[in-house]
Amino acid sequence: MNGKVTIVTGAAQGIGRAIAELLAEKGSDIVIFDIIDGSEAVAAIEGKGRRCAFYNVDVSDFQAAAAAIDQVTKDMGKIDNLVNNAGITIDKLLVRMKEEDWDRVIRVNLKSVFNCTKAVIRHMLKTGGSIVNISSVTGVMGNPGQANYAASKAGIIGFTKSVAKEYAERSIRVNAVAPGFIRTKMTDILDEKAKEAMFAAIPLKRLGEPEDVANVVYFLLSKYSSYVTGEVINVNGGLHM
Ligand code: NAD
């Protein structure tokens, strides 16, 4: 990763922050796109001796994402890698799910991937690059109460494979990671009963850690996966095989 520039969306906390920190340890400069305070993440990355730029950008906004990516090329000189990680949940049974619950989750989780990927592809056409999209086991298996989230995460998989096929000949690789239940603020809000049921279903008998996902993202961005594109790697403790 030495000398590379990697954008990680939603990297102020959670899985995105673990990805950004690991990539910085491996020698990449980091750009964070987030809508919450990113100063702790920036300090942690700079502490590893890498450049880190924070952009306050809502990645679900097409114009804002495109403008931010143009600015990154000016500020950092280039973009080698993109990790589309920003995501939210608004969990409800379908009968209670409002139109805005559906629209918001699709915009933040799926449209953001279109927004950022479309904008970086232009810059990667000459240089090549690597993109990793964070899907979810829910997008592969489905989950009650998560129809909007599952649809957004399944959509990411179709998008990943299509864009991988479109740009392989330009040396741009596009892959996805489908995490299972990872210990972050997103899963902290689940009640104890839901957590116990989840735990019982995981063959490795533990929740995943953000670093478990970060390790696979690093592999997919690195030269060690130079012949891998259009792939979806499960990181779920065996919950779904
Ligand atoms: P998190 O809530 O801890 O972090 C998500 C980050 O995305 C936050 O920093 C948030 O501010 C940012 N974000 C949200 N909306 C944004 C927007 N519009 N523009 C820019 N940034 C925005 O969640 P996490 O658990 O770290 O999840 C990271 C990714 O992994 C998500 O895409 C999530 O769906 C996926 N995932 C998580 C789990 C899990 O168990 N935690 C499992 C499967 C997939």
PDB file of N, CA and C in Angstrom, residues 16-59:
ATOM      1  N   GLY A  16     -15.412   1.073   9.177  1.00  0.00           N
ATOM      2  CA  GLY A  16     -14.678   1.973   8.284  1.00  0.00           C
ATOM      3  C   GLY A  16     -13.406   2.480   8.937  1.00  0.00           C
ATOM      4  N   ARG A  17     -13.490   2.819  10.217  1.00  0.00           N
ATOM      5  CA  ARG A  17     -12.301   3.317  10.910  1.00  0.00           C
ATOM      6  C   ARG A  17     -11.242   2.216  11.025  1.00  0.00           C
ATOM      7  N   ALA A  18     -11.684   0.992  11.317  1.00  0.00           N
ATOM      8  CA  ALA A  18     -10.723  -0.128  11.414  1.00  0.00           C
ATOM      9  C   ALA A  18     -10.055  -0.358  10.056  1.00  0.00           C
ATOM     10  N   ILE A  19     -10.824  -0.235   8.977  1.00  0.00           N
ATOM     11  CA  ILE A  19     -10.253  -0.395   7.629  1.00  0.00           C
ATOM     12  C   ILE A  19      -9.212   0.701   7.392  1.00  0.00           C
ATOM     13  N   ALA A  20      -9.598   1.946   7.682  1.00  0.00           N
ATOM     14  CA  ALA A  20      -8.706   3.085   7.432  1.00  0.00           C
ATOM     15  C   ALA A  20      -7.405   2.941   8.235  1.00  0.00           C
ATOM     16  N   GLU A  21      -7.524   2.520   9.491  1.00  0.00           N
ATOM     17  CA  GLU A  21      -6.326   2.388  10.336  1.00  0.00           C
ATOM     18  C   GLU A  21      -5.408   1.279   9.829  1.00  0.00           C
ATOM     19  N   LEU A  22      -6.007   0.148   9.423  1.00  0.00           N
ATOM     20  CA  LEU A  22      -5.166  -0.958   8.932  1.00  0.00           C
ATOM     21  C   LEU A  22      -4.456  -0.559   7.633  1.00  0.00           C
ATOM     22  N   LEU A  23      -5.193   0.091   6.730  1.00  0.00           N
ATOM     23  CA  LEU A  23      -4.577   0.489   5.456  1.00  0.00           C
ATOM     24  C   LEU A  23      -3.461   1.499   5.698  1.00  0.00           C
ATOM     25  N   ALA A  24      -3.647   2.381   6.675  1.00  0.00           N
ATOM     26  CA  ALA A  24      -2.594   3.347   7.024  1.00  0.00           C
ATOM     27  C   ALA A  24      -1.360   2.600   7.554  1.00  0.00           C
ATOM     28  N   GLU A  25      -1.597   1.593   8.393  1.00  0.00           N
ATOM     29  CA  GLU A  25      -0.470   0.780   8.894  1.00  0.00           C
ATOM     30  C   GLU A  25       0.281   0.123   7.747  1.00  0.00           C
ATOM     31  N   LYS A  26      -0.469  -0.208   6.696  1.00  0.00           N
ATOM     32  CA  LYS A  26       0.149  -0.875   5.534  1.00  0.00           C
ATOM     33  C   LYS A  26       0.738   0.135   4.550  1.00  0.00           C
ATOM     34  N   GLY A  27       0.678   1.439   4.888  1.00  0.00           N
ATOM     35  CA  GLY A  27       1.407   2.436   4.090  1.00  0.00           C
ATOM     36  C   GLY A  27       0.556   3.342   3.224  1.00  0.00           C
ATOM     37  N   SER A  28      -0.788   3.213   3.282  1.00  0.00           N
ATOM     38  CA  SER A  28      -1.631   4.056   2.426  1.00  0.00           C
ATOM     39  C   SER A  28      -1.953   5.386   3.105  1.00  0.00           C
ATOM     40  N   ASP A  29      -1.983   6.467   2.310  1.00  0.00           N
ATOM     41  CA  ASP A  29      -2.593   7.705   2.788  1.00  0.00           C
ATOM     42  C   ASP A  29      -4.099   7.518   2.721  1.00  0.00           C
ATOM     43  N   ILE A  30      -4.829   8.210   3.605  1.00  0.00           N
ATOM     44  CA  ILE A  30      -6.263   7.939   3.771  1.00  0.00           C
ATOM     45  C   ILE A  30      -7.070   9.222   3.602  1.00  0.00           C
ATOM     46  N   VAL A  31      -8.207   9.078   2.925  1.00  0.00           N
ATOM     47  CA  VAL A  31      -9.205  10.147   2.855  1.00  0.00           C
ATOM     48  C   VAL A  31     -10.491   9.586   3.456  1.00  0.00           C
ATOM     49  N   ILE A  32     -11.043  10.317   4.421  1.00  0.00           N
ATOM     50  CA  ILE A  32     -12.291   9.886   5.058  1.00  0.00           C
ATOM     51  C   ILE A  32     -13.430  10.781   4.570  1.00  0.00           C
ATOM     52  N   PHE A  33     -14.519  10.160   4.132  1.00  0.00           N
ATOM     53  CA  PHE A  33     -15.771  10.889   3.879  1.00  0.00           C
ATOM     54  C   PHE A  33     -16.746  10.494   4.974  1.00  0.00           C
ATOM     55  N   ASP A  34     -17.219  11.451   5.748  1.00  0.00           N
ATOM     56  CA  ASP A  34     -18.209  11.101   6.780  1.00  0.00           C
ATOM     57  C   ASP A  34     -19.034  12.331   7.120  1.00  0.00           C
ATOM     58  N   ILE A  35     -20.121  12.111   7.866  1.00  0.00           N
ATOM     59  CA  ILE A  35     -20.981  13.235   8.253  1.00  0.00           C
ATOM     60  C   ILE A  35     -20.921  13.488   9.760  1.00  0.00           C
ATOM     61  N   ILE A  36     -20.107  12.678  10.477  1.00  0.00           N
ATOM     62  CA  ILE A  36     -19.912  12.939  11.904  1.00  0.00           C
ATOM     63  C   ILE A  36     -18.454  13.345  12.127  1.00  0.00           C
ATOM     64  N   ASP A  37     -18.150  13.791  13.351  1.00  0.00           N
ATOM     65  CA  ASP A  37     -16.797  14.254  13.662  1.00  0.00           C
ATOM     66  C   ASP A  37     -15.774  13.128  13.427  1.00  0.00           C
ATOM     67  N   GLY A  38     -14.749  13.437  12.642  1.00  0.00           N
ATOM     68  CA  GLY A  38     -13.754  12.409  12.324  1.00  0.00           C
ATOM     69  C   GLY A  38     -12.402  12.688  12.946  1.00  0.00           C
ATOM     70  N   SER A  39     -12.351  13.630  13.924  1.00  0.00           N
ATOM     71  CA  SER A  39     -11.027  14.062  14.393  1.00  0.00           C
ATOM     72  C   SER A  39     -10.250  12.936  15.082  1.00  0.00           C
ATOM     73  N   GLU A  40     -10.958  12.048  15.808  1.00  0.00           N
ATOM     74  CA  GLU A  40     -10.244  10.937  16.480  1.00  0.00           C
ATOM     75  C   GLU A  40      -9.638   9.984  15.454  1.00  0.00           C
ATOM     76  N   ALA A  41     -10.420   9.689  14.418  1.00  0.00           N
ATOM     77  CA  ALA A  41      -9.921   8.770  13.388  1.00  0.00           C
ATOM     78  C   ALA A  41      -8.728   9.398  12.663  1.00  0.00           C
ATOM     79  N   VAL A  42      -8.826  10.696  12.367  1.00  0.00           N
ATOM     80  CA  VAL A  42      -7.726  11.381  11.674  1.00  0.00           C
ATOM     81  C   VAL A  42      -6.460  11.329  12.535  1.00  0.00           C
ATOM     82  N   ALA A  43      -6.614  11.607  13.839  1.00  0.00           N
ATOM     83  CA  ALA A  43      -5.446  11.611  14.730  1.00  0.00           C
ATOM     84  C   ALA A  43      -4.825  10.207  14.791  1.00  0.00           C
ATOM     85  N   ALA A  44      -5.679   9.184  14.840  1.00  0.00           N
ATOM     86  CA  ALA A  44      -5.169   7.803  14.923  1.00  0.00           C
ATOM     87  C   ALA A  44      -4.362   7.453  13.670  1.00  0.00           C
ATOM     88  N   ILE A  45      -4.859   7.889  12.520  1.00  0.00           N
ATOM     89  CA  ILE A  45      -4.175   7.561  11.255  1.00  0.00           C
ATOM     90  C   ILE A  45      -2.882   8.361  11.122  1.00  0.00           C
ATOM     91  N   GLU A  46      -2.948   9.651  11.469  1.00  0.00           N
ATOM     92  CA  GLU A  46      -1.724  10.459  11.396  1.00  0.00           C
ATOM     93  C   GLU A  46      -0.670   9.924  12.373  1.00  0.00           C
ATOM     94  N   GLY A  47      -1.156   9.361  13.488  1.00  0.00           N
ATOM     95  CA  GLY A  47      -0.245   8.751  14.474  1.00  0.00           C
ATOM     96  C   GLY A  47       0.515   7.571  13.881  1.00  0.00           C
ATOM     97  N   LYS A  48      -0.002   7.017  12.810  1.00  0.00           N
ATOM     98  CA  LYS A  48       0.693   5.901  12.140  1.00  0.00           C
ATOM     99  C   LYS A  48       1.629   6.415  11.039  1.00  0.00           C
ATOM    100  N   GLY A  49       1.752   7.756  10.978  1.00  0.00           N
ATOM    101  CA  GLY A  49       2.735   8.331  10.048  1.00  0.00           C
ATOM    102  C   GLY A  49       2.234   8.532   8.627  1.00  0.00           C
ATOM    103  N   ARG A  50       0.918   8.449   8.440  1.00  0.00           N
ATOM    104  CA  ARG A  50       0.372   8.648   7.086  1.00  0.00           C
ATOM    105  C   ARG A  50      -0.399   9.959   7.014  1.00  0.00           C
ATOM    106  N   ARG A  51      -0.565  10.479   5.778  1.00  0.00           N
ATOM    107  CA  ARG A  51      -1.441  11.635   5.580  1.00  0.00           C
ATOM    108  C   ARG A  51      -2.880  11.187   5.735  1.00  0.00           C
ATOM    109  N   CYS A  52      -3.716  12.032   6.332  1.00  0.00           N
ATOM    110  CA  CYS A  52      -5.145  11.713   6.424  1.00  0.00           C
ATOM    111  C   CYS A  52      -5.956  12.991   6.235  1.00  0.00           C
ATOM    112  N   ALA A  53      -6.858  12.977   5.260  1.00  0.00           N
ATOM    113  CA  ALA A  53      -7.716  14.136   5.013  1.00  0.00           C
ATOM    114  C   ALA A  53      -9.159  13.755   5.327  1.00  0.00           C
ATOM    115  N   PHE A  54      -9.859  14.642   6.026  1.00  0.00           N
ATOM    116  CA  PHE A  54     -11.274  14.392   6.360  1.00  0.00           C
ATOM    117  C   PHE A  54     -12.147  15.342   5.549  1.00  0.00           C
ATOM    118  N   TYR A  55     -13.152  14.804   4.882  1.00  0.00           N
ATOM    119  CA  TYR A  55     -14.116  15.618   4.140  1.00  0.00           C
ATOM    120  C   TYR A  55     -15.489  15.372   4.726  1.00  0.00           C
ATOM    121  N   ASN A  56     -16.145  16.452   5.121  1.00  0.00           N
ATOM    122  CA  ASN A  56     -17.510  16.318   5.621  1.00  0.00           C
ATOM    123  C   ASN A  56     -18.446  16.221   4.426  1.00  0.00           C
ATOM    124  N   VAL A  57     -18.777  15.003   4.034  1.00  0.00           N
ATOM    125  CA  VAL A  57     -19.597  14.829   2.837  1.00  0.00           C
ATOM    126  C   VAL A  57     -20.628  13.722   3.037  1.00  0.00           C
ATOM    127  N   ASP A  58     -21.852  14.058   2.663  1.00  0.00           N
ATOM    128  CA  ASP A  58     -22.941  13.076   2.689  1.00  0.00           C
ATOM    129  C   ASP A  58     -22.866  12.306   1.370  1.00  0.00           C
ATOM    130  N   VAL A  59     -22.429  11.049   1.457  1.00  0.00           N
ATOM    131  CA  VAL A  59     -22.167  10.300   0.219  1.00  0.00           C
ATOM    132  C   VAL A  59     -23.448   9.914  -0.524  1.00  0.00           C
TER     133      VAL A  59
END
